[in-house]
Amino acid sequence: MEDHANLAARWLAGAGSIVALTGAGVSAESGIPTFRGEGGLWRTYRAEDLATPSAFARDPILVWEWYRYRQGICAAAAPNAAHAALARIEERAPGFTLITQNVDGLHRRAGSRNLVEVHGDIFRARCTVCGANRELTGAEEETIPACPGGHTMRPDIVWFGETLPENAIAKAHRASASADLFLVIGTSAIVYPAASFPLIAKDRGARLVEVNPEETPLTPLADLSFRGKAAEILPLLVDRAFSRPVEDS
Ligand code: BJW
């Protein structure tokens, strides 16, 4: 672990273009449940009932109630040491791109700015008719928000079977294709197309570093795998990379 940490720190300090892909595990230590695994949302709720266009068409009140409940959890949560470490990488490595599957807003609250949110934002609603998009403050009275034209709005989230925002995909693809170091943090790496970004980077010769307490389908491809919590491992790597002079890799 010690040697691996030093090596990863050297790669971080020396890389010209760093990209990270994060998933629900990065927010686990902020108290936000993951989707799969122990305590995961999909262990209690069926995705088909809550996170698909047909679920919303069938019962928009149920879907909104579930998202309001989760907004409450996200609003009460605070960014953890992993979010802070990623924001610090951006300060030190200006070309850094952070691709997140998370909709909780914690990366932004931690200070990350070059951020690509590929699955949407739980604090926004989008009109199902005109596409109008607005922030939800939590103070709204109505269960189902409406746009100024009176049409039903939905959570601005990418559900199963839906395409991801075109701009986000293009930016994530571009960054992945030109990365020379790609960090995969706290994701089961089974949901596509997000899980393809590290594969694109690896294909183009990038080094792949994974941080996750569990193995994932990407583990066999990783140049280094850290089996641990993001909020413990990432600050360690970032401290080593940027707090002291680094020898050549
Ligand atoms: C820690 C930790 C700690 C714990 N520290 N780590 C190719 C093949 C087969 C199917 C498909 C395919 N391409 C597309 C599909 C269909 C589908 C898909 O991928 N399905 C797979 C499940 C098989 N993809 C889609 O439908 C996507 N759209 C699409 O592809 O459009 C084109 C198209 C249309 C029609 C047909 C075909 C193609 C859209 C995907 C949208 C995903 N949406 C969700 C829900 C959002 C709703 C919401 O938030 O309410 O996004 S699903 C859910 O999974 C959420 C997450 O962003 C996403 C990824 O999950 P994540 O983040 O990896 O979380 P977990 O829980 O899975 O993992 C947590 C990890 O953290 C674990 O590994 C832990 O070990 C770890 N961990 N504690 C570090 N402390």
XYZ file of N, CA and C and ligand atoms in Angstrom:
827
model
N 0.840 -1.217 0.000
C 0.000 0.000 0.000
C 0.871 1.262 0.000
N 1.934 1.224 0.868
C 2.828 2.369 0.965
C 3.477 2.666 -0.394
N 4.038 1.620 -1.027
C 4.696 1.792 -2.322
C 3.707 2.250 -3.372
N 2.512 1.617 -3.330
C 1.483 1.977 -4.307
C 1.068 3.432 -4.147
N 0.959 3.866 -2.899
C 0.557 5.252 -2.648
C 1.617 6.216 -3.181
N 2.881 5.884 -2.958
C 3.950 6.759 -3.474
C 3.934 6.817 -4.995
N 3.695 5.648 -5.605
C 3.676 5.581 -7.067
C 2.499 6.403 -7.616
N 1.323 6.207 -7.030
C 0.145 6.966 -7.495
C 0.368 8.465 -7.297
N 0.991 8.827 -6.186
C 1.265 10.252 -5.920
C 2.214 10.804 -6.985
N 3.206 10.018 -7.365
C 4.141 10.483 -8.414
C 3.401 10.663 -9.739
N 2.510 9.718 -10.047
C 1.743 9.843 -11.295
C 0.868 11.093 -11.258
N 0.244 11.335 -10.094
C -0.622 12.523 -9.961
C 0.179 13.806 -10.176
N 1.328 13.850 -9.534
C 2.141 15.070 -9.605
C 2.718 15.279 -10.998
N 2.942 14.170 -11.722
C 3.642 14.295 -13.007
C 2.735 14.278 -14.218
N 1.444 13.986 -14.043
C 0.570 13.815 -15.208
C 0.276 15.149 -15.875
N 0.182 15.128 -17.198
C -0.161 16.354 -17.926
C -1.664 16.565 -17.943
N -2.408 15.467 -18.002
C -3.860 15.598 -18.129
C -4.537 14.522 -17.272
N -5.194 14.982 -16.223
C -5.808 14.042 -15.272
C -7.328 14.131 -15.385
N -7.970 12.962 -15.385
C -9.434 12.904 -15.389
C -9.851 11.963 -14.273
N -10.971 12.292 -13.597
C -11.527 11.354 -12.608
C -12.984 11.093 -12.935
N -13.403 9.856 -12.702
C -14.825 9.496 -12.781
C -15.251 9.070 -11.388
N -16.282 9.743 -10.861
C -16.748 9.355 -9.528
C -18.159 8.787 -9.605
N -18.467 7.966 -8.576
C -19.808 7.413 -8.428
C -20.260 7.560 -6.985
N -21.366 6.900 -6.677
C -22.032 7.098 -5.387
C -21.108 6.849 -4.189
N -20.099 5.972 -4.354
C -19.218 5.650 -3.231
C -18.462 6.851 -2.703
N -18.234 7.868 -3.560
C -17.471 9.037 -3.106
C -18.289 9.854 -2.090
N -19.624 9.709 -2.158
C -20.487 10.446 -1.219
C -20.966 9.574 -0.067
N -20.530 8.301 -0.050
C -21.015 7.384 0.999
C -20.664 7.917 2.382
N -19.459 8.460 2.504
C -19.047 8.941 3.824
C -19.641 10.306 4.174
N -20.407 10.861 3.252
C -21.210 12.054 3.581
C -22.606 11.632 4.020
N -22.844 10.318 4.049
C -24.144 9.823 4.523
C -25.188 9.664 3.426
N -24.759 9.697 2.169
C -25.708 9.522 1.061
C -25.635 8.068 0.597
N -26.776 7.368 0.602
C -26.721 5.946 0.253
C -26.261 5.723 -1.188
N -25.520 4.631 -1.414
C -25.166 4.235 -2.780
C -26.395 3.554 -3.403
N -26.240 3.031 -4.603
C -27.367 2.382 -5.289
C -27.363 0.875 -5.083
N -26.158 0.301 -5.266
C -26.045 -1.150 -5.187
C -25.235 -1.477 -3.938
N -25.199 -2.716 -3.557
C -24.429 -3.050 -2.353
C -25.244 -2.834 -1.099
N -24.599 -3.096 0.031
C -25.284 -3.040 1.326
C -25.857 -1.642 1.599
N -27.131 -1.573 1.969
C -27.748 -0.278 2.272
C -28.046 0.551 1.026
N -27.777 -0.012 -0.149
C -27.968 0.726 -1.405
C -29.450 0.940 -1.716
N -29.737 2.034 -2.435
C -31.133 2.386 -2.741
C -31.846 1.273 -3.493
N -31.098 0.621 -4.433
C -31.766 -0.421 -5.236
C -31.980 -1.709 -4.440
N -31.522 -1.752 -3.185
C -31.828 -2.901 -2.317
C -33.210 -2.715 -1.687
N -33.647 -1.443 -1.586
C -34.924 -1.146 -0.929
C -35.997 -0.780 -1.948
N -35.576 -0.069 -2.994
C -36.545 0.413 -3.996
C -36.232 -0.245 -5.329
N -37.265 -0.401 -6.167
C -37.034 -0.946 -7.507
C -36.807 0.218 -8.471
N -35.673 0.189 -9.194
C -35.376 1.264 -10.145
C -36.529 1.423 -11.134
N -37.125 0.306 -11.525
C -38.215 0.355 -12.518
C -39.403 1.161 -12.016
N -39.588 1.223 -10.666
C -40.746 1.941 -10.109
C -40.476 3.429 -9.940
N -39.194 3.825 -9.969
C -38.862 5.189 -9.546
C -37.917 5.936 -10.479
N -37.116 5.242 -11.239
C -36.062 5.924 -12.009
C -36.109 5.538 -13.483
N -37.328 5.545 -14.041
C -37.488 5.329 -15.490
C -38.574 6.290 -15.992
N -38.544 6.609 -17.280
C -39.601 7.478 -17.828
C -40.983 6.850 -17.640
N -41.088 5.524 -17.732
C -42.427 4.923 -17.601
C -42.915 4.997 -16.151
N -42.008 4.927 -15.178
C -42.412 5.086 -13.771
C -42.997 6.487 -13.566
N -42.363 7.491 -14.176
C -42.849 8.870 -14.016
C -44.202 9.052 -14.699
N -44.353 8.433 -15.880
C -45.634 8.556 -16.598
C -46.752 7.895 -15.775
N -46.411 6.794 -15.104
C -47.411 6.030 -14.342
C -47.789 6.749 -13.054
N -46.788 7.263 -12.321
C -47.082 7.811 -10.999
C -46.109 8.963 -10.677
N -46.340 10.141 -11.271
C -45.395 11.246 -11.065
C -45.325 11.697 -9.604
N -46.424 11.545 -8.870
C -46.390 11.988 -7.460
C -45.423 11.105 -6.665
N -45.536 9.784 -6.861
C -44.638 8.858 -6.155
C -43.165 9.182 -6.493
N -42.901 9.392 -7.773
C -41.518 9.649 -8.200
C -41.024 10.964 -7.571
N -41.860 12.015 -7.613
C -41.434 13.284 -7.018
C -41.234 13.162 -5.506
N -42.132 12.400 -4.855
C -41.968 12.247 -3.399
C -40.626 11.591 -3.083
N -40.244 10.611 -3.889
C -38.965 9.920 -3.668
C -37.789 10.883 -3.885
N -37.900 11.713 -4.925
C -36.806 12.654 -5.184
C -36.756 13.768 -4.131
N -37.932 14.200 -3.648
C -37.929 15.211 -2.569
C -37.236 14.650 -1.321
N -37.541 13.384 -1.036
C -36.924 12.724 0.123
C -35.401 12.702 -0.042
N -34.952 12.333 -1.244
C -33.501 12.259 -1.465
C -32.854 13.648 -1.516
N -33.588 14.642 -2.039
C -33.060 16.027 -2.001
C -32.773 16.425 -0.563
N -33.678 16.041 0.339
C -33.499 16.371 1.760
C -32.204 15.772 2.292
N -31.952 14.507 1.926
C -30.718 13.842 2.392
C -29.487 14.574 1.820
N -29.560 14.914 0.535
C -28.393 15.551 -0.110
C -28.168 16.959 0.461
N -29.273 17.691 0.705
C -29.135 19.064 1.214
C -28.526 19.062 2.613
N -28.846 18.020 3.392
C -28.341 17.970 4.771
C -26.902 17.451 4.829
N -26.428 16.858 3.722
C -25.083 16.262 3.725
C -24.021 17.333 3.460
N -22.810 17.053 3.894
C -21.689 17.971 3.617
C -20.623 17.217 2.823
N -19.898 17.922 1.950
C -18.805 17.274 1.231
C -17.817 16.655 2.221
N -17.219 15.539 1.845
C -16.253 14.875 2.732
C -14.823 15.073 2.199
N -13.888 14.396 2.851
C -12.467 14.598 2.513
C -12.140 14.159 1.081
N -12.932 13.239 0.525
C -12.679 12.808 -0.866
C -13.078 13.926 -1.834
N -14.241 14.553 -1.591
C -14.642 15.683 -2.447
C -13.582 16.790 -2.359
N -13.116 17.056 -1.136
C -12.131 18.133 -0.942
C -10.827 17.800 -1.662
N -10.410 16.535 -1.609
C -9.151 16.146 -2.263
C -9.259 16.331 -3.778
N -10.427 16.010 -4.337
C -10.597 16.171 -5.789
C -10.594 17.654 -6.172
N -11.189 18.493 -5.328
C -11.158 19.940 -5.596
C -9.712 20.437 -5.542
N -8.934 19.848 -4.666
C -7.529 20.254 -4.536
C -6.724 19.838 -5.771
N -7.045 18.680 -6.341
C -6.341 18.286 -7.577
C -6.570 19.357 -8.644
N -7.820 19.839 -8.741
C -8.119 20.862 -9.767
C -7.281 22.124 -9.541
N -7.091 22.499 -8.267
C -6.268 23.688 -7.970
C -4.835 23.493 -8.436
N -4.327 22.269 -8.244
C -2.909 22.014 -8.520
C -2.647 21.575 -9.954
N -3.638 20.959 -10.598
C -3.465 20.444 -11.959
C -4.561 21.071 -12.814
N -4.321 22.228 -13.402
C -5.376 23.017 -14.040
C -6.144 22.299 -15.155
N -5.529 21.315 -15.838
C -6.275 20.619 -16.902
C -7.226 19.544 -16.379
N -7.331 19.431 -15.074
C -8.099 18.336 -14.462
C -9.592 18.418 -14.810
N -10.162 17.276 -15.229
C -11.617 17.204 -15.485
C -12.216 16.174 -14.557
N -13.290 16.556 -13.888
C -13.981 15.641 -12.978
C -15.337 15.265 -13.590
N -15.459 13.989 -13.947
C -16.732 13.479 -14.487
C -17.440 12.782 -13.335
N -18.668 13.194 -13.045
C -19.369 12.514 -11.953
C -20.713 11.971 -12.417
N -21.021 10.782 -11.879
C -22.356 10.211 -12.107
C -23.306 10.684 -11.008
N -22.751 11.353 -9.994
C -23.562 11.740 -8.840
C -24.425 12.961 -9.155
N -25.597 12.985 -8.518
C -26.536 14.085 -8.756
C -26.669 14.946 -7.495
N -25.800 14.698 -6.490
C -25.993 15.293 -5.158
C -25.407 16.695 -4.982
N -24.633 17.172 -5.951
C -24.087 18.542 -5.880
C -22.889 18.687 -4.946
N -22.405 17.598 -4.354
C -21.349 17.747 -3.338
C -19.992 18.137 -3.937
N -19.720 17.708 -5.182
C -18.445 18.120 -5.784
C -18.411 19.650 -5.961
N -19.540 20.208 -6.438
C -19.593 21.663 -6.631
C -19.434 22.362 -5.289
N -20.131 21.835 -4.275
C -20.048 22.471 -2.955
C -18.637 22.373 -2.374
N -17.881 21.367 -2.801
C -16.495 21.237 -2.308
C -15.538 22.143 -3.075
N -16.020 22.757 -4.186
C -15.163 23.691 -4.920
C -14.731 23.217 -6.295
N -15.134 22.020 -6.734
C -14.769 21.577 -8.087
C -15.529 22.419 -9.097
N -14.836 22.875 -10.128
C -15.469 23.734 -11.130
C -15.466 23.111 -12.516
N -14.372 22.419 -12.876
C -14.356 21.774 -14.195
C -15.013 20.400 -14.060
N -16.334 20.467 -13.896
C -17.124 19.323 -13.466
C -18.113 18.959 -14.564
N -18.196 17.660 -14.880
C -19.166 17.203 -15.883
C -20.139 16.263 -15.189
N -21.374 16.730 -15.030
C -22.385 15.923 -14.325
C -23.180 15.156 -15.381
N -22.855 13.870 -15.544
C -23.435 13.144 -16.684
C -24.833 12.587 -16.409
N -25.231 12.477 -15.127
C -26.564 11.926 -14.826
C -27.530 12.968 -14.273
N -27.172 14.267 -14.381
C -28.104 15.327 -13.982
C -27.842 15.870 -12.594
N -28.880 16.524 -12.046
C -28.734 17.289 -10.807
C -30.049 17.165 -10.039
N -29.981 16.624 -8.843
C -31.206 16.350 -8.079
C -31.904 17.639 -7.625
N -31.199 18.763 -7.666
C -31.791 20.038 -7.239
C -32.369 20.840 -8.412
N -32.540 20.197 -9.579
C -33.138 20.888 -10.723
C -34.342 20.106 -11.238
N -35.294 20.847 -11.838
C -36.457 20.237 -12.489
C -36.473 20.688 -13.947
N -37.027 19.816 -14.800
C -37.057 20.121 -16.252
C -38.461 19.860 -16.766
N -38.955 20.795 -17.614
C -40.316 20.653 -18.135
C -40.372 19.502 -19.138
N -41.412 18.677 -19.008
C -41.554 17.524 -19.906
C -42.064 17.961 -21.283
N -42.529 19.234 -21.397
C -43.080 19.694 -22.681
C -42.130 20.686 -23.353
N -41.789 21.783 -22.625
C -40.992 22.846 -23.284
C -39.501 22.758 -22.936
N -39.132 21.903 -22.010
C -37.711 21.753 -21.676
C -37.191 22.795 -20.702
N -38.037 23.753 -20.270
C -37.595 24.773 -19.294
C -36.995 24.067 -18.080
N -35.955 24.696 -17.542
C -35.171 24.026 -16.512
C -34.998 25.005 -15.361
N -35.264 24.568 -14.134
C -35.039 25.510 -13.025
C -34.557 24.807 -11.768
N -33.929 25.633 -10.922
C -33.399 25.103 -9.664
C -34.548 24.923 -8.674
N -34.455 23.874 -7.864
C -35.439 23.662 -6.804
C -34.806 24.124 -5.499
N -35.510 24.976 -4.796
C -34.907 25.535 -3.580
C -35.261 24.705 -2.350
N -36.249 23.845 -2.482
C -36.703 23.076 -1.322
C -37.888 23.764 -0.664
N -38.121 25.045 -1.031
C -39.219 25.791 -0.401
C -40.522 25.661 -1.211
N -40.458 24.933 -2.353
C -41.651 24.823 -3.192
C -42.774 24.129 -2.446
N -43.984 24.627 -2.661
C -45.148 24.050 -2.001
C -45.641 22.824 -2.772
N -45.558 22.922 -4.113
C -46.213 21.899 -4.928
C -45.426 20.595 -4.961
N -46.129 19.443 -4.957
C -45.443 18.151 -5.057
C -44.837 18.014 -6.440
N -45.639 18.372 -7.458
C -45.136 18.289 -8.834
C -44.924 19.713 -9.341
N -43.677 20.129 -9.530
C -43.443 21.496 -10.014
C -43.989 21.687 -11.427
N -44.350 22.918 -11.743
C -44.833 23.248 -13.089
C -43.953 24.343 -13.665
N -43.835 24.359 -15.006
C -43.061 25.426 -15.667
C -43.946 26.672 -15.760
N -43.393 27.822 -16.189
C -44.225 29.040 -16.279
C -45.444 28.833 -17.179
N -45.347 27.911 -18.154
C -46.491 27.639 -19.041
C -47.494 26.669 -18.422
N -47.218 26.202 -17.197
C -48.171 25.330 -16.507
C -47.987 23.838 -16.789
N -46.915 23.481 -17.508
C -46.709 22.061 -17.815
C -45.975 21.349 -16.678
N -46.190 20.042 -16.612
C -45.547 19.206 -15.602
C -44.025 19.188 -15.773
N -43.331 19.366 -14.663
C -41.866 19.226 -14.705
C -41.469 17.902 -14.056
N -40.302 17.413 -14.419
C -39.756 16.159 -13.880
C -38.387 16.435 -13.269
N -37.875 15.520 -12.445
C -36.500 15.716 -11.953
C -35.538 15.769 -13.146
N -34.533 16.641 -13.069
C -33.559 16.777 -14.162
C -32.443 15.741 -13.961
N -32.855 14.498 -14.118
C -32.005 13.341 -13.822
C -32.059 12.439 -15.053
N -30.954 11.738 -15.330
C -30.968 10.777 -16.448
C -31.424 9.422 -15.912
N -32.578 8.990 -16.393
C -33.106 7.695 -15.964
C -32.653 6.593 -16.908
N -32.836 5.354 -16.475
C -32.466 4.215 -17.328
C -33.200 4.313 -18.663
N -32.475 4.005 -19.722
C -33.071 4.024 -21.063
C -33.051 5.408 -21.694
N -32.587 6.429 -20.955
C -32.535 7.781 -21.516
C -31.104 8.120 -21.931
N -31.007 8.963 -22.942
C -29.665 9.359 -23.365
C -29.126 10.437 -22.410
N -27.834 10.480 -22.302
C -27.186 11.454 -21.418
C -27.082 12.795 -22.154
N -26.975 13.922 -21.401
C -26.885 15.230 -22.073
C -25.722 15.252 -23.063
N -26.038 15.710 -24.279
C -25.060 15.647 -25.376
C -23.746 16.372 -25.046
N -23.867 17.588 -24.487
C -22.659 18.379 -24.172
C -21.787 17.660 -23.159
N -22.447 17.100 -22.151
C -21.708 16.421 -21.080
C -20.966 15.216 -21.649
N -21.657 14.458 -22.492
C -21.029 13.266 -23.075
C -19.842 13.659 -23.951
N -20.030 14.713 -24.743
C -18.945 15.135 -25.648
C -17.734 15.577 -24.827
N -17.982 16.344 -23.751
C -16.874 16.852 -22.939
C -16.167 15.696 -22.218
N -16.966 14.775 -21.681
C -16.386 13.635 -20.957
C -15.572 12.762 -21.910
N -16.078 12.590 -23.108
C -15.397 11.765 -24.108
C -14.065 12.395 -24.493
N -14.110 13.704 -24.760
C -12.891 14.432 -25.152
C -11.826 14.341 -24.065
N -12.249 14.614 -22.836
C -11.284 14.605 -21.725
C -10.705 13.197 -21.556
N -11.551 12.173 -21.639
C -11.085 10.793 -21.433
C -10.070 10.402 -22.501
N -10.360 10.820 -23.740
C -9.487 10.424 -24.854
C -8.116 11.082 -24.750
N -8.018 12.207 -24.021
C -6.702 12.859 -23.952
C -6.064 12.754 -22.558
N -6.654 11.925 -21.695
C -6.088 11.783 -20.335
C -4.804 10.977 -20.365
N -3.854 11.322 -19.496
C -2.768 10.355 -19.305
C -2.823 9.709 -17.917
N -3.693 10.227 -17.059
C -3.975 9.535 -15.790
C -5.484 9.598 -15.555
N -6.095 8.439 -15.314
C -7.550 8.394 -15.123
C -7.833 7.735 -13.774
N -8.545 8.469 -12.904
C -8.901 7.945 -11.577
C -10.359 7.502 -11.598
N -10.624 6.291 -11.120
C -12.005 5.787 -11.053
C -12.325 5.584 -9.580
N -13.280 6.361 -9.070
C -13.459 6.410 -7.616
C -14.901 6.154 -7.211
N -15.112 5.103 -6.411
C -16.421 4.890 -5.801
C -17.548 4.614 -6.767
N -17.237 3.884 -7.831
C -18.320 3.486 -8.742
C -18.237 1.990 -9.026
N -19.419 1.372 -9.156
C -19.448 -0.058 -9.480
C -19.060 -0.270 -10.943
N -19.018 0.821 -11.719
C -18.572 0.774 -13.122
C -19.367 -0.227 -13.951
N -20.681 -0.257 -13.696
C -21.500 -1.161 -14.528
C -22.556 -0.404 -15.337
N -22.695 0.894 -15.062
C -23.718 1.651 -15.786
C -23.062 2.390 -16.955
N -23.596 2.120 -18.135
C -23.063 2.701 -19.366
C -23.942 3.854 -19.821
N -23.405 4.833 -20.534
C -22.048 4.897 -21.066
C -20.984 5.411 -20.089
N -21.350 5.808 -18.847
C -20.325 6.363 -17.944
C -19.141 5.409 -17.774
N -19.447 4.101 -17.656
C -18.370 3.129 -17.408
C -17.432 2.980 -18.600
N -17.812 3.560 -19.741
C -16.921 3.426 -20.909
C -15.797 4.477 -20.896
N -15.945 5.554 -20.100
C -14.912 6.610 -20.145
C -13.534 6.111 -19.716
N -13.435 5.363 -18.596
C -12.101 4.839 -18.259
C -11.564 3.890 -19.333
N -12.472 3.188 -20.015
C -12.019 2.258 -21.062
C -11.448 3.030 -22.247
N -12.086 4.156 -22.565
C -11.580 5.005 -23.659
C -10.171 5.497 -23.302
N -10.031 5.965 -22.049
C -8.731 6.501 -21.619
C -7.660 5.405 -21.657
N -8.007 4.244 -21.131
C -7.044 3.130 -21.076
C -6.622 2.726 -22.495
N -7.595 2.693 -23.374
C -7.346 2.354 -24.776
C -6.351 3.298 -25.432
N -6.412 4.578 -24.977
C -5.492 5.590 -25.541
C -4.188 5.672 -24.766
N -3.970 4.736 -23.855
C -2.672 4.672 -23.183
C -2.613 5.322 -21.811
N -3.758 5.766 -21.265
C -3.728 6.395 -19.933
C -3.469 5.351 -18.847
N -2.887 5.802 -17.745
C -2.789 4.951 -16.555
C -4.129 5.029 -15.828
N -4.548 3.860 -15.309
C -5.841 3.788 -14.623
C -5.609 3.475 -13.154
N -6.174 4.330 -12.279
C -6.048 4.100 -10.835
C -7.451 4.023 -10.243
N -7.729 2.935 -9.530
C -9.066 2.740 -8.965
C -9.027 2.868 -7.442
N -10.064 3.516 -6.886
C -10.218 3.582 -5.422
C -11.611 3.080 -5.101
N -11.689 1.944 -4.417
C -12.998 1.339 -4.125
C -12.768 0.226 -3.104
N -13.631 0.102 -2.082
C -13.441 -1.001 -1.133
C -13.666 -2.370 -1.779
N -14.402 -2.371 -2.908
C -14.721 -3.644 -3.578
C -14.064 -3.691 -4.949
N -13.894 -4.916 -5.466
C -13.444 -5.043 -6.854
C -14.586 -4.661 -7.789
N -14.230 -4.218 -8.983
C -15.237 -3.878 -9.993
C -14.791 -4.500 -11.326
N -15.624 -4.415 -12.338
C -15.195 -4.944 -13.644
C -13.951 -4.242 -14.183
N -13.630 -3.047 -13.647
C -12.440 -2.332 -14.134
C -11.167 -2.767 -13.425
N -11.316 -3.452 -12.294
C -10.133 -3.798 -11.489
C -9.043 -4.509 -12.302
N -9.401 -5.505 -13.117
C -8.326 -6.183 -13.853
C -7.577 -5.269 -14.821
N -8.204 -4.146 -15.197
C -7.542 -3.237 -16.145
C -6.732 -2.152 -15.445
N -6.944 -2.018 -14.131
C -6.319 -0.899 -13.404
C -4.816 -1.111 -13.257
N -4.053 -0.033 -13.396
C -2.607 -0.104 -13.155
C -2.340 -0.145 -11.663
N -3.212 0.513 -10.900
C -3.136 0.446 -9.428
C -4.554 0.423 -8.886
N -4.796 -0.439 -7.888
C -6.124 -0.478 -7.256
C -5.955 -0.283 -5.764
N -6.675 0.666 -5.212
C -6.658 0.868 -3.760
C -7.965 0.343 -3.210
N -7.907 -0.690 -2.352
C -9.110 -1.266 -1.741
C -9.374 -0.528 -0.446
N -10.135 0.571 -0.524
C -10.420 1.329 0.694
C -11.406 2.433 0.397
N -11.680 3.224 1.437
C -12.666 4.295 1.303
C -12.041 5.521 0.656
N -12.823 6.140 -0.214
C -12.307 7.302 -0.947
C -11.860 8.410 0.000
N -12.609 8.630 1.072
C -12.288 9.750 1.979
C -11.015 9.484 2.786
N -10.562 8.233 2.780
C -9.282 7.945 3.452
C -8.133 7.926 2.453
N -8.362 7.277 1.294
C -7.261 7.093 0.331
C -6.926 8.387 -0.426
N -7.951 9.081 -0.919
C -7.667 10.233 -1.791
C -6.868 11.340 -1.099
N -7.235 11.746 0.132
C -6.444 12.802 0.772
C -4.977 12.402 0.927
N -4.763 11.114 1.202
C -3.391 10.616 1.348
C -2.608 10.784 0.036
N -3.230 10.370 -1.070
C -2.537 10.462 -2.361
C -2.290 11.927 -2.741
N -3.312 12.759 -2.517
C -3.196 14.167 -2.928
C -2.165 14.888 -2.058
N -2.153 14.590 -0.767
C -1.128 15.175 0.119
C 0.264 14.807 -0.360
N 0.431 13.518 -0.645
C 1.773 13.088 -1.083
C 2.159 13.698 -2.412
N 1.174 13.823 -3.309
C 1.485 14.340 -4.650
C 1.853 15.809 -4.603
N 1.142 16.591 -3.794
C 1.256 18.046 -3.914
C 1.865 18.752 -2.704
N 2.207 17.978 -1.666
C 2.729 18.666 -0.480
C 4.230 18.573 -0.355
N 4.863 17.787 -1.210
C 6.310 17.674 -1.067
C 6.921 17.523 -2.455
N 8.207 17.814 -2.583
C 8.845 17.648 -3.878
C 8.727 16.195 -4.321
N 8.470 15.987 -5.584
C 8.270 14.624 -6.085
C 9.409 14.264 -7.020
N 9.967 13.063 -6.814
C 11.046 12.625 -7.703
C 10.441 12.218 -9.045
N 11.287 12.036 -10.023
C 10.816 11.629 -11.356
C 10.126 10.283 -11.294
N 9.078 10.096 -12.161
C 8.440 8.786 -12.242
C 9.205 7.945 -13.257
C -17.095 3.255 -2.049
C -17.326 3.621 -0.743
C -16.413 4.505 -0.201
C -18.885 2.297 -1.264
N -15.394 4.953 -0.937
N -16.079 3.711 -2.763
C -24.683 -1.638 -22.498
C -24.962 -2.905 -22.017
C -26.068 -3.137 -21.213
C -26.936 -2.123 -20.880
C -26.655 -0.875 -21.343
C -25.557 -0.645 -22.143
N -25.528 0.684 -22.455
C -26.567 1.267 -21.857
C -27.268 0.348 -21.184
C -28.480 0.587 -20.384
C -28.206 1.257 -19.066
C -27.153 0.493 -18.296
O -25.987 0.835 -18.254
N -27.552 -0.542 -17.596
C -26.615 -1.334 -16.795
C -27.118 -1.389 -15.348
C -26.442 -2.669 -17.414
N -27.793 2.635 -19.292
C -28.683 3.581 -19.516
O -29.877 3.337 -19.598
C -28.142 4.970 -19.710
N -28.648 5.531 -20.914
C -28.219 5.140 -22.118
O -27.326 4.340 -22.247
O -28.854 5.749 -23.167
C -28.644 5.209 -24.476
C -29.538 4.013 -24.616
C -30.890 4.185 -24.546
C -31.716 3.070 -24.670
C -31.160 1.803 -24.813
C -29.781 1.636 -24.842
C -28.963 2.762 -24.749
C -28.646 5.870 -18.588
C -28.109 5.489 -17.265
C -28.732 6.356 -16.197
C -28.316 5.895 -14.813
N -29.140 6.495 -13.874
C -28.921 6.194 -12.470
C -30.125 6.653 -11.655
C -30.245 8.092 -11.596
C -31.484 8.315 -10.817
C -31.241 8.832 -9.477
O -30.149 9.183 -9.012
O -32.265 8.885 -8.873
O -27.686 6.805 -12.044
S -28.708 4.486 -12.089
C -27.553 4.738 -10.809
O -26.363 4.048 -11.225
C -27.231 6.251 -10.792
C -25.732 6.218 -10.712
O -25.206 7.441 -11.200
C -25.366 5.015 -11.558
C -24.012 4.451 -11.252
O -23.982 3.938 -9.962
P -22.674 4.128 -9.082
O -22.446 5.561 -8.862
O -21.583 3.351 -9.654
O -23.177 3.543 -7.682
P -23.207 2.026 -7.175
O -24.100 1.980 -6.008
O -23.495 1.094 -8.286
O -21.724 1.729 -6.732
C -21.137 2.379 -5.624
C -19.694 1.945 -5.553
O -19.081 2.659 -4.507
C -19.511 0.447 -5.225
O -18.558 -0.100 -6.122
C -18.968 0.438 -3.801
O -18.065 -0.626 -3.547
C -18.273 1.764 -3.745
N -18.152 2.345 -2.417
N -18.493 2.945 -0.316
C -15.283 4.496 -2.221
N -16.570 4.906 1.081
